[in-house]
CSV table of C-alpha atoms in Angstrom, one decimal:
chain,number,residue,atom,x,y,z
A,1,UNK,CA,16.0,-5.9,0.6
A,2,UNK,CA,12.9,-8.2,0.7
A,3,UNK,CA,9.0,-7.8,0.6
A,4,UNK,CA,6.2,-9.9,0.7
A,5,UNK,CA,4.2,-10.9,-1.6
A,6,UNK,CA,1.3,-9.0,-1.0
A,7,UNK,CA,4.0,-5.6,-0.8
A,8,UNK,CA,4.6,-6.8,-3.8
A,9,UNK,CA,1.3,-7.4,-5.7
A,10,UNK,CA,0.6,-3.7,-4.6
A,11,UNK,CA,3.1,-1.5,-5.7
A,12,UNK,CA,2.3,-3.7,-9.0
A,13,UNK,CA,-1.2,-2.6,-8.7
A,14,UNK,CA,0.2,1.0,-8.3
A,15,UNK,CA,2.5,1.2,-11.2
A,16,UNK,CA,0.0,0.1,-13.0
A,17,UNK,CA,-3.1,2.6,-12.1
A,18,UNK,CA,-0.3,5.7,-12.5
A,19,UNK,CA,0.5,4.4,-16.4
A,20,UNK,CA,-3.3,3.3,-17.0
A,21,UNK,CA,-4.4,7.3,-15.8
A,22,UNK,CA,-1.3,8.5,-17.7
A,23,UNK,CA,-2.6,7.1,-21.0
A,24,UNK,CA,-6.4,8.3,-20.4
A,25,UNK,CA,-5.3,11.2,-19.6
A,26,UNK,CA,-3.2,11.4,-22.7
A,27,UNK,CA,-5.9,9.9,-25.0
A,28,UNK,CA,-8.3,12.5,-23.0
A,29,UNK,CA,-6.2,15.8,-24.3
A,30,UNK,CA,-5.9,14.6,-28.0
A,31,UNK,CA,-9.6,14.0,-28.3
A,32,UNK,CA,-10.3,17.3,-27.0
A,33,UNK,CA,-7.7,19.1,-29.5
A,34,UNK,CA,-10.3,17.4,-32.3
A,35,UNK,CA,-12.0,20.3,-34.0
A,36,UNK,CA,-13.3,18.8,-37.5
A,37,UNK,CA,-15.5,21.4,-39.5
A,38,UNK,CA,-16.9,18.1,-41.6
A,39,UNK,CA,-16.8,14.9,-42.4
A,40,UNK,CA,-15.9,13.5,-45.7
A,41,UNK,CA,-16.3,10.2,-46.8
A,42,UNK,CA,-13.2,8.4,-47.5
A,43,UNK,CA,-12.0,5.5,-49.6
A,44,UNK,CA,-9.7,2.5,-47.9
A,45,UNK,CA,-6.0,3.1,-47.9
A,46,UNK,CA,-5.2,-0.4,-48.5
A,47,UNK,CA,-6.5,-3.4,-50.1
A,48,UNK,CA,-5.2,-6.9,-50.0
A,49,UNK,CA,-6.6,-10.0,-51.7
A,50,UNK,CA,-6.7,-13.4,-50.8
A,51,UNK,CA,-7.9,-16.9,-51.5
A,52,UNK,CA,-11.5,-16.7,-50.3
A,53,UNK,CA,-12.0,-12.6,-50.1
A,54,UNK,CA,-10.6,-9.4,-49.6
A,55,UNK,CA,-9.7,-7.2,-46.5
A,56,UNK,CA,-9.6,-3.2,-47.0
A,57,UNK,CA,-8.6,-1.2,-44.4
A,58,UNK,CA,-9.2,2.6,-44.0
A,59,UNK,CA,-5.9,5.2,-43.2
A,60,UNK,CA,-6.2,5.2,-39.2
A,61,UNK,CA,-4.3,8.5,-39.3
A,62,UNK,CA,-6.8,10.4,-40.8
A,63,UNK,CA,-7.7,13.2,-39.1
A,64,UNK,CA,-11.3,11.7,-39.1
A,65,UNK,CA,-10.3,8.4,-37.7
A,66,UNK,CA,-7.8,10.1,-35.4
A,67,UNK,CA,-10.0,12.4,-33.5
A,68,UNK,CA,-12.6,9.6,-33.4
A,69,UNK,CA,-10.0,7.1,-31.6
A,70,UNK,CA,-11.1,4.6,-34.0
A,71,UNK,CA,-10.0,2.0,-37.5
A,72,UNK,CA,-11.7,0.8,-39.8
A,73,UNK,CA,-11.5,-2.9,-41.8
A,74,UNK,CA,-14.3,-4.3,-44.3
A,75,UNK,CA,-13.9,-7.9,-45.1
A,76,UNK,CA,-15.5,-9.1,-47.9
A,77,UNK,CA,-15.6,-13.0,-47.8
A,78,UNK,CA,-16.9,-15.2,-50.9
A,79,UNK,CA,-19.2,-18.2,-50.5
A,80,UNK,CA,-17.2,-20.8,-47.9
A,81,UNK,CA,-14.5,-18.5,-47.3
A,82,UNK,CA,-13.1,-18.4,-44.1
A,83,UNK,CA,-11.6,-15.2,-42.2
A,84,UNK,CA,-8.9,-17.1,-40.1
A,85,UNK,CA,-9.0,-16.7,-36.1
A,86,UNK,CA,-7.5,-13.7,-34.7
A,87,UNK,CA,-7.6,-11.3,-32.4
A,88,UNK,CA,-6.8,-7.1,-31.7
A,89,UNK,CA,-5.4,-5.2,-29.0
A,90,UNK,CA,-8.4,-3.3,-29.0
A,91,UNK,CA,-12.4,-4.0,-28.7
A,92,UNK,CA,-14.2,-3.7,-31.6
A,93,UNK,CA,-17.3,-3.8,-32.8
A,94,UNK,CA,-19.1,-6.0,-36.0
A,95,UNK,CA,-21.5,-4.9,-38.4
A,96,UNK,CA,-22.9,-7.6,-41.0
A,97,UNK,CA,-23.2,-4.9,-43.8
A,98,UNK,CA,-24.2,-8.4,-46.1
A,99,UNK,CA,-25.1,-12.0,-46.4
A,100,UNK,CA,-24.9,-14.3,-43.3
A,101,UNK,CA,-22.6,-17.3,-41.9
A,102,UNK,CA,-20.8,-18.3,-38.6
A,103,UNK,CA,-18.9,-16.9,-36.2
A,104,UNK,CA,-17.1,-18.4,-33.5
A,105,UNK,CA,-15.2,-16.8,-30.2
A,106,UNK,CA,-13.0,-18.0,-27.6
A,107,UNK,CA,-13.1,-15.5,-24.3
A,108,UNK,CA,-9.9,-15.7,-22.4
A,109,UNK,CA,-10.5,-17.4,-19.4
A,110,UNK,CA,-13.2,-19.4,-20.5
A,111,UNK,CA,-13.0,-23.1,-18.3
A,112,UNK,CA,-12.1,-25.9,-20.3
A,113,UNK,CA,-15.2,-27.7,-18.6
A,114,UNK,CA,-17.7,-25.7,-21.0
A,115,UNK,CA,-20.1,-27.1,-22.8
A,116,UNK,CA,-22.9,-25.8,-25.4
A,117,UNK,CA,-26.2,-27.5,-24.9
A,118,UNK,CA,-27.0,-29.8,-28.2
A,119,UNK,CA,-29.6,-28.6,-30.6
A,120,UNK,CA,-32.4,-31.1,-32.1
A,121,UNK,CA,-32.5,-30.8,-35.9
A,122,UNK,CA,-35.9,-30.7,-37.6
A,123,UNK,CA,-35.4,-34.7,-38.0
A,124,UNK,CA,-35.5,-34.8,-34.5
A,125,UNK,CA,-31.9,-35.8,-33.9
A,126,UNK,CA,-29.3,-34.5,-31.6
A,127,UNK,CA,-26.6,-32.3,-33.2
A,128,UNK,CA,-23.0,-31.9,-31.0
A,129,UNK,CA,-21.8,-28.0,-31.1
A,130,UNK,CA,-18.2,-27.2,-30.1
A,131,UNK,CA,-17.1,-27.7,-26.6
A,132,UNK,CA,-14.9,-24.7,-25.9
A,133,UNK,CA,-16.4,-21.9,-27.4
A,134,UNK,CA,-18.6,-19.5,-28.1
A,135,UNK,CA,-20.3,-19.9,-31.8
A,136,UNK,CA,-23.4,-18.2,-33.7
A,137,UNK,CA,-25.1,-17.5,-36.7
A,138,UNK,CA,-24.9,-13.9,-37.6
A,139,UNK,CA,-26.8,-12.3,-40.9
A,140,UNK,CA,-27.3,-8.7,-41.8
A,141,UNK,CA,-27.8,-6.3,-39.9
A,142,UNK,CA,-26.5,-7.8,-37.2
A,143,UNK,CA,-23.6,-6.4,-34.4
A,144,UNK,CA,-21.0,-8.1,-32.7
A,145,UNK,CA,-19.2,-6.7,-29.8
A,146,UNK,CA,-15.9,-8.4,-29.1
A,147,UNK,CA,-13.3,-7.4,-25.9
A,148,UNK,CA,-9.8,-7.0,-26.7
A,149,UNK,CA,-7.8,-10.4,-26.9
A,150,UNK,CA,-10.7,-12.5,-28.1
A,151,UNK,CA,-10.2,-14.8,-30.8
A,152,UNK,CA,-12.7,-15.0,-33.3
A,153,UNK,CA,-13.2,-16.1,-36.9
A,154,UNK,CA,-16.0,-15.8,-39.3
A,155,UNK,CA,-17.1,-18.1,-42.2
A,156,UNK,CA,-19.5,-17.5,-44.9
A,157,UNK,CA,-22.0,-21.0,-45.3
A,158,UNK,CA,-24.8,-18.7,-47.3
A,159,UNK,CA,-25.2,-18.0,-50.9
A,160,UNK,CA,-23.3,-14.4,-51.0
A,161,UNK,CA,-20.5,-13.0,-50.3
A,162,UNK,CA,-20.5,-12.5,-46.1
A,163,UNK,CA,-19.5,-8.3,-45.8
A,164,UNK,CA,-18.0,-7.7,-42.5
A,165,UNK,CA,-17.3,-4.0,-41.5
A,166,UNK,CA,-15.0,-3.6,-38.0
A,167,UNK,CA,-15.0,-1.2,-36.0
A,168,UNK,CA,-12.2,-0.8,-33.8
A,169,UNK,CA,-11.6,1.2,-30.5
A,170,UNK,CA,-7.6,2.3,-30.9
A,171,UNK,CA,-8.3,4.8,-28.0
A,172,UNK,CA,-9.5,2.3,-25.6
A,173,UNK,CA,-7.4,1.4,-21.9
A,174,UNK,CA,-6.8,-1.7,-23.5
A,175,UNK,CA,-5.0,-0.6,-26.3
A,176,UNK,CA,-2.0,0.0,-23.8
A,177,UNK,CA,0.7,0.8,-26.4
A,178,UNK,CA,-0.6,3.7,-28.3
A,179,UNK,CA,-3.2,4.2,-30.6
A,180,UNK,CA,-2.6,2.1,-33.3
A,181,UNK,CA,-4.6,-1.7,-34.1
A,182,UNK,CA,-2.7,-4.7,-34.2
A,183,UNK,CA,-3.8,-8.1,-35.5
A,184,UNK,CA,-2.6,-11.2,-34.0
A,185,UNK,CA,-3.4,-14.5,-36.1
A,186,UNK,CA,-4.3,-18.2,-35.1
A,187,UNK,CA,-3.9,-19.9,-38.3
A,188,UNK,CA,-2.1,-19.5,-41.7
A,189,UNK,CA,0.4,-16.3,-42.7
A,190,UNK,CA,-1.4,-13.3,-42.8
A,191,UNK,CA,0.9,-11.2,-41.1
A,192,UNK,CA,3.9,-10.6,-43.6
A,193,UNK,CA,0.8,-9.5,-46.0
A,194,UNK,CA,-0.4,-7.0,-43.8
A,195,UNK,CA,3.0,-5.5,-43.1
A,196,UNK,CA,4.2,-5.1,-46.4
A,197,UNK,CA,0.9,-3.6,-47.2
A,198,UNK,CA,1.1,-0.9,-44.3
A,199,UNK,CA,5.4,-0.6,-44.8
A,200,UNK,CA,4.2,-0.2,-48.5
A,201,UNK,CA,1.7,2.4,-47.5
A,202,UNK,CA,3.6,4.5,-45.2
A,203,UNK,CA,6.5,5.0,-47.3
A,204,UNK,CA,4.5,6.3,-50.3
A,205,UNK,CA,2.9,8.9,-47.4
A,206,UNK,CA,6.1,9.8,-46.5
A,207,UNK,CA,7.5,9.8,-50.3
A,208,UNK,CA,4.7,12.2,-51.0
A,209,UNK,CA,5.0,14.5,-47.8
A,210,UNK,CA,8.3,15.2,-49.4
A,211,UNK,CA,7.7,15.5,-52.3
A,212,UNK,CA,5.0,18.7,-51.3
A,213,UNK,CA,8.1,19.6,-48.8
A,214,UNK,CA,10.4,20.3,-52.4
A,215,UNK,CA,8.0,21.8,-54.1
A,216,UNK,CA,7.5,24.6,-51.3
Protein backbone atom coordinates (compact mmCIF):
# COMPACT_ATOMS: atom_id res chain seq x y z
CA UNK A 1 0.00 0.00 0.00
CA UNK A 2 3.01 2.33 0.81
CA UNK A 3 6.55 3.09 -0.78
CA UNK A 4 9.22 5.21 -0.02
CA UNK A 5 10.13 8.00 -1.33
CA UNK A 6 12.88 7.08 -3.28
CA UNK A 7 10.35 3.89 -4.85
CA UNK A 8 8.65 6.65 -5.62
CA UNK A 9 10.92 9.25 -7.27
CA UNK A 10 11.78 6.19 -9.55
CA UNK A 11 8.93 4.72 -10.98
CA UNK A 12 8.44 8.74 -11.71
CA UNK A 13 11.71 8.70 -13.46
CA UNK A 14 10.39 5.59 -15.43
CA UNK A 15 7.09 6.87 -16.54
CA UNK A 16 8.69 9.51 -17.64
CA UNK A 17 11.78 8.05 -19.89
CA UNK A 18 8.85 5.39 -21.53
CA UNK A 19 6.66 8.70 -22.67
CA UNK A 20 9.90 10.94 -23.37
CA UNK A 21 11.12 7.70 -25.98
CA UNK A 22 7.47 7.29 -27.00
CA UNK A 23 7.40 10.85 -28.37
CA UNK A 24 11.10 10.69 -30.07
CA UNK A 25 10.17 7.88 -31.41
CA UNK A 26 7.03 9.31 -32.79
CA UNK A 27 8.66 12.58 -33.91
CA UNK A 28 11.49 10.11 -35.38
CA UNK A 29 8.85 8.14 -37.88
CA UNK A 30 7.14 11.50 -39.14
CA UNK A 31 10.42 13.04 -40.02
CA UNK A 32 11.45 10.10 -41.92
CA UNK A 33 7.93 9.97 -43.90
CA UNK A 34 9.25 13.64 -45.18
CA UNK A 35 9.93 13.33 -48.87
CA UNK A 36 9.73 17.10 -50.25
CA UNK A 37 10.79 17.28 -54.07
CA UNK A 38 11.41 21.33 -53.43
CA UNK A 39 11.19 23.98 -51.50
CA UNK A 40 9.10 27.01 -52.17
CA UNK A 41 9.19 30.07 -50.52
CA UNK A 42 6.14 30.99 -48.67
CA UNK A 43 4.36 34.01 -47.44
CA UNK A 44 3.16 34.33 -43.50
CA UNK A 45 -0.27 32.97 -42.79
CA UNK A 46 -1.05 35.52 -40.37
CA UNK A 47 -0.37 38.94 -39.46
CA UNK A 48 -1.28 40.92 -36.41
CA UNK A 49 -0.55 44.60 -35.65
CA UNK A 50 0.04 46.34 -32.63
CA UNK A 51 1.11 49.44 -30.91
CA UNK A 52 4.89 49.44 -31.44
CA UNK A 53 5.17 46.75 -34.49
CA UNK A 54 3.92 43.78 -36.07
CA UNK A 55 4.22 39.95 -35.58
CA UNK A 56 3.70 37.52 -38.71
CA UNK A 57 3.75 34.12 -38.27
CA UNK A 58 4.29 31.43 -41.02
CA UNK A 59 1.41 28.23 -41.42
CA UNK A 60 3.40 25.58 -39.09
CA UNK A 61 1.37 22.86 -41.00
CA UNK A 62 2.95 23.33 -44.05
CA UNK A 63 4.31 20.51 -45.34
CA UNK A 64 7.63 22.49 -45.40
CA UNK A 65 7.55 23.49 -41.88
CA UNK A 66 6.06 20.11 -40.92
CA UNK A 67 8.74 17.86 -42.13
CA UNK A 68 11.34 20.35 -40.88
CA UNK A 69 9.81 20.09 -37.08
CA UNK A 70 10.03 23.73 -37.07
CA UNK A 71 7.67 27.59 -36.93
CA UNK A 72 8.41 30.49 -37.97
CA UNK A 73 7.56 34.29 -36.45
CA UNK A 74 9.14 37.66 -37.79
CA UNK A 75 8.70 40.58 -35.50
CA UNK A 76 9.09 43.74 -36.84
CA UNK A 77 9.39 46.32 -33.89
CA UNK A 78 9.46 50.26 -34.58
CA UNK A 79 11.84 52.71 -32.90
CA UNK A 80 11.24 52.15 -28.80
CA UNK A 81 8.87 49.45 -29.29
CA UNK A 82 8.97 46.76 -26.97
CA UNK A 83 8.20 42.95 -27.66
CA UNK A 84 6.65 42.05 -24.13
CA UNK A 85 8.33 39.11 -22.09
CA UNK A 86 7.39 35.71 -22.92
CA UNK A 87 8.30 32.50 -23.36
CA UNK A 88 7.70 28.98 -25.72
CA UNK A 89 7.38 25.46 -25.06
CA UNK A 90 9.99 24.91 -27.42
CA UNK A 91 13.83 26.32 -28.02
CA UNK A 92 14.24 28.58 -30.52
CA UNK A 93 16.54 30.27 -32.16
CA UNK A 94 17.02 34.41 -33.05
CA UNK A 95 18.17 35.97 -36.00
CA UNK A 96 18.57 39.95 -36.08
CA UNK A 97 17.55 40.10 -39.88
CA UNK A 98 17.68 44.34 -38.98
CA UNK A 99 18.54 47.26 -36.78
CA UNK A 100 19.81 46.62 -33.25
CA UNK A 101 18.36 47.12 -29.43
CA UNK A 102 18.20 45.03 -26.14
CA UNK A 103 17.36 41.90 -25.14
CA UNK A 104 16.95 40.58 -21.82
CA UNK A 105 16.38 36.77 -20.41
CA UNK A 106 15.61 35.23 -17.23
CA UNK A 107 16.88 31.34 -17.15
CA UNK A 108 14.71 29.26 -14.86
CA UNK A 109 16.64 28.52 -11.91
CA UNK A 110 18.77 31.38 -11.99
CA UNK A 111 19.64 32.33 -7.92
CA UNK A 112 18.21 35.33 -6.78
CA UNK A 113 21.78 36.24 -5.40
CA UNK A 114 22.98 37.15 -9.11
CA UNK A 115 24.54 39.97 -9.93
CA UNK A 116 25.88 41.62 -13.32
CA UNK A 117 29.15 43.33 -12.87
CA UNK A 118 28.74 47.37 -13.39
CA UNK A 119 30.05 48.89 -16.59
CA UNK A 120 32.11 52.39 -16.53
CA UNK A 121 30.66 54.79 -19.01
CA UNK A 122 33.02 56.73 -21.23
CA UNK A 123 32.60 59.65 -18.39
CA UNK A 124 34.15 57.33 -16.18
CA UNK A 125 31.15 56.65 -14.01
CA UNK A 126 29.67 53.49 -12.79
CA UNK A 127 26.41 52.34 -14.47
CA UNK A 128 24.08 49.63 -12.33
CA UNK A 129 22.66 46.75 -14.85
CA UNK A 130 19.75 44.57 -13.66
CA UNK A 131 20.20 42.20 -10.84
CA UNK A 132 18.39 39.13 -11.94
CA UNK A 133 18.91 38.63 -15.38
CA UNK A 134 20.57 38.14 -18.24
CA UNK A 135 20.60 41.34 -20.68
CA UNK A 136 22.52 42.27 -24.10
CA UNK A 137 22.82 44.34 -26.97
CA UNK A 138 22.09 42.45 -30.06
CA UNK A 139 22.37 44.14 -33.76
CA UNK A 140 22.26 42.43 -37.17
CA UNK A 141 23.37 39.60 -37.89
CA UNK A 142 23.35 38.49 -34.81
CA UNK A 143 21.79 34.83 -33.27
CA UNK A 144 20.22 34.09 -30.08
CA UNK A 145 19.66 30.75 -28.81
CA UNK A 146 17.12 30.49 -26.09
CA UNK A 147 15.90 26.93 -24.11
CA UNK A 148 12.43 26.27 -23.76
CA UNK A 149 10.69 28.13 -20.75
CA UNK A 150 13.01 31.22 -20.82
CA UNK A 151 11.56 34.50 -20.68
CA UNK A 152 12.77 36.95 -22.83
CA UNK A 153 11.88 40.31 -24.33
CA UNK A 154 13.43 42.56 -26.89
CA UNK A 155 13.32 46.35 -27.34
CA UNK A 156 14.38 48.42 -30.10
CA UNK A 157 16.72 51.75 -28.63
CA UNK A 158 18.31 52.35 -32.38
CA UNK A 159 17.13 54.43 -35.15
CA UNK A 160 15.21 51.55 -37.26
CA UNK A 161 12.80 49.37 -37.02
CA UNK A 162 14.59 46.11 -34.82
CA UNK A 163 13.48 42.75 -37.39
CA UNK A 164 13.50 39.75 -35.34
CA UNK A 165 13.00 36.31 -37.26
CA UNK A 166 12.35 33.10 -34.73
CA UNK A 167 13.00 30.08 -35.26
CA UNK A 168 11.35 27.55 -33.30
CA UNK A 169 12.06 23.79 -32.64
CA UNK A 170 8.19 22.25 -32.39
CA UNK A 171 9.90 18.72 -32.74
CA UNK A 172 12.09 19.21 -29.83
CA UNK A 173 11.76 16.69 -26.25
CA UNK A 174 10.75 19.64 -24.79
CA UNK A 175 7.87 20.35 -26.73
CA UNK A 176 6.12 17.46 -24.74
CA UNK A 177 2.56 17.94 -25.99
CA UNK A 178 2.75 17.65 -29.67
CA UNK A 179 4.20 19.65 -32.25
CA UNK A 180 2.64 22.70 -32.09
CA UNK A 181 4.34 26.31 -30.47
CA UNK A 182 2.71 27.97 -27.72
CA UNK A 183 3.42 31.49 -26.35
CA UNK A 184 3.10 32.18 -22.84
CA UNK A 185 3.19 36.11 -21.91
CA UNK A 186 4.55 38.16 -18.94
CA UNK A 187 2.99 41.43 -19.48
CA UNK A 188 -0.05 42.95 -21.27
CA UNK A 189 -2.96 40.83 -23.41
CA UNK A 190 -1.51 39.37 -26.24
CA UNK A 191 -3.02 36.15 -26.02
CA UNK A 192 -6.79 36.68 -27.03
CA UNK A 193 -5.00 38.37 -30.19
CA UNK A 194 -3.19 35.48 -31.16
CA UNK A 195 -6.01 33.04 -30.72
CA UNK A 196 -8.46 34.80 -32.62
CA UNK A 197 -5.86 35.15 -35.24
CA UNK A 198 -5.03 31.33 -35.42
CA UNK A 199 -9.17 30.27 -34.61
CA UNK A 200 -9.61 32.85 -37.54
CA UNK A 201 -7.07 31.09 -39.60
CA UNK A 202 -8.03 27.59 -39.09
CA UNK A 203 -11.50 27.89 -39.87
CA UNK A 204 -11.00 29.65 -43.26
CA UNK A 205 -8.46 26.29 -43.86
CA UNK A 206 -11.13 24.18 -43.00
CA UNK A 207 -13.87 26.39 -44.89
CA UNK A 208 -11.79 26.01 -47.93
CA UNK A 209 -10.91 22.21 -47.57
CA UNK A 210 -14.57 21.97 -48.01
CA UNK A 211 -15.19 23.86 -50.19
CA UNK A 212 -12.57 21.73 -52.78
CA UNK A 213 -14.45 18.60 -50.97
CA UNK A 214 -18.00 19.93 -52.87
CA UNK A 215 -16.58 20.72 -55.78
CA UNK A 216 -15.13 17.04 -56.30
Amino acid sequence: MFESPRTHEENIEQVTSRHEQQQARRRSSQHSECQLQRINALEPARRIKSEAGVTEIWDENDEQFECAGVAVIRHTIQKRGLLLPAYTNTPKLVYVEQGRGIQGAVFPGCPETFQSSGQFSRDGSQSSEDQHQKVRQVREGDVVALPSGVADWFYNNGDSPLVLVQLLDTINPANQLDQDFRNFFLAGNPQRELQSQRSSYQRDQFEGQRGRQDED
